[in-house]
Amino acid sequence: MPTFRDLLATAKSQIREVDTAEAERLVAERPGAVVVDVREADEYEQGALPEAVHIPRGFLESQIENKMADHDAPLVVYCAGGTRSAFAARTLGELGYTDVVSVAGGFNKWKNEGRTWTTPRTLSPEQRNRYQRHLLLPEVGDEGQQKLLDAKVLLLGAGGLGSPAALYLAAAGVGTLGIIDMDVVDESNLQRQILHNLDRIGDRKVDSAKKTLTALNPDVNVVTYDVRLGADNVLDVIDGYDVIVDGTDNFPTRYLVNDASLLKKIPVVYGAIFRFEGQVSVFKPYEGPCYRCMLAIPPPADQAPSCAEAGVLGVLPGIIGSLQAMEAIKQLLDLGDPLVGKLLAYDALEDQPFRKFKLRRDPECPACGENAGPIVIAEYDELCMPHPIQPPS
Ligand SMILES: [Zn+2]
């Protein structure tokens, strides 16, 4: 029967060990090198190597492939003293990782030698409880939840689409939610705009939205813009946001936001609803098509009636707005296959209500095409062709 010493000696004979100086050099010089911390959470929280990916030894087999898809990336594995990391390095070799080293002496030696380390940001006990179901998902976990808390999403409109999107993004812990809307709450909104309620009739929609979202999750900083989005302010308003969720209902705003988002390189999660039908897509600047690639010119006004004219079933924006929230989170966490270059169409009256269409980038697109001129942010009329705000003198 082998002893622990025998097992450790065997493991060490099957892996490559480096000292702390060599580990530091590897991290600095090898492009794409990833540091993996296999200690327990309480050890990690008190201090870790900068940028370390934390996977406790007990979860290594089950979580490493979700966090490290590239099996040939250089991995520098450490624990407190070099024992657990030796076993971890051997396991990684068995899982097909080809370039793994274990740090002899581990974090204790590293720290004692005065090498750089940091105290990782961690979730509070309240946050740990609130986001527990996220933390259970290896694709989200602590790291993903921190990303969401750091993320900034701008919602265009606190109406039918903006309501469910804002509620789910706030519940998910997206740390900053910007909301732009210049409307007031009207009783006829309550059939679908679930951010608002009877007590808020006559209130600014952005104020009502802020009340609802803050009551749901105090982690969320709600930034309100009670203004009309125009050529004069669009670049300032969208600046610094990671994702824009478009819940507007008019063509001039969509074109304005499209052009501004291309300039700022911010992905736009597009949603639209009409009677019983809706559609969703993600316009990721210069990686996929933009709104103008899909719709170079808007349809004539009589073929594009608004909700106010055509009606909409109240649940429909709940479905489409929720899909937008999901696509926004996929963008923020780089999860799965986004709806970039795809249009997801939904028809509530069908028994198979979802259909997907390919959208291609248009090489002739006036905004993002190869020969497109510089983008000029300008006011748009109903035809959505840019024209100068002031006539040239
Ligand atoms: Zn385009």
Coordinates of C-alpha atoms in Angstrom, one line a residue, residues 27 84 104 109 120-121 191 260 332 337 360 368:
V27 CA 3.9 34.3 -16.7
R84 CA -1.9 20.1 -4.1
A104 CA 7.3 24.5 -5.9
K109 CA 7.1 31.1 -0.9
P120 CA -9.0 39.3 -5.0
R121 CA -12.4 41.0 -4.9
Q191 CA -51.0 46.2 -19.9
A260 CA -23.4 56.1 -32.8
L332 CA -21.2 40.5 -21.1
D337 CA -23.5 31.6 -29.5
R360 CA -25.2 39.2 -43.6
C368 CA -20.3 49.8 -41.8

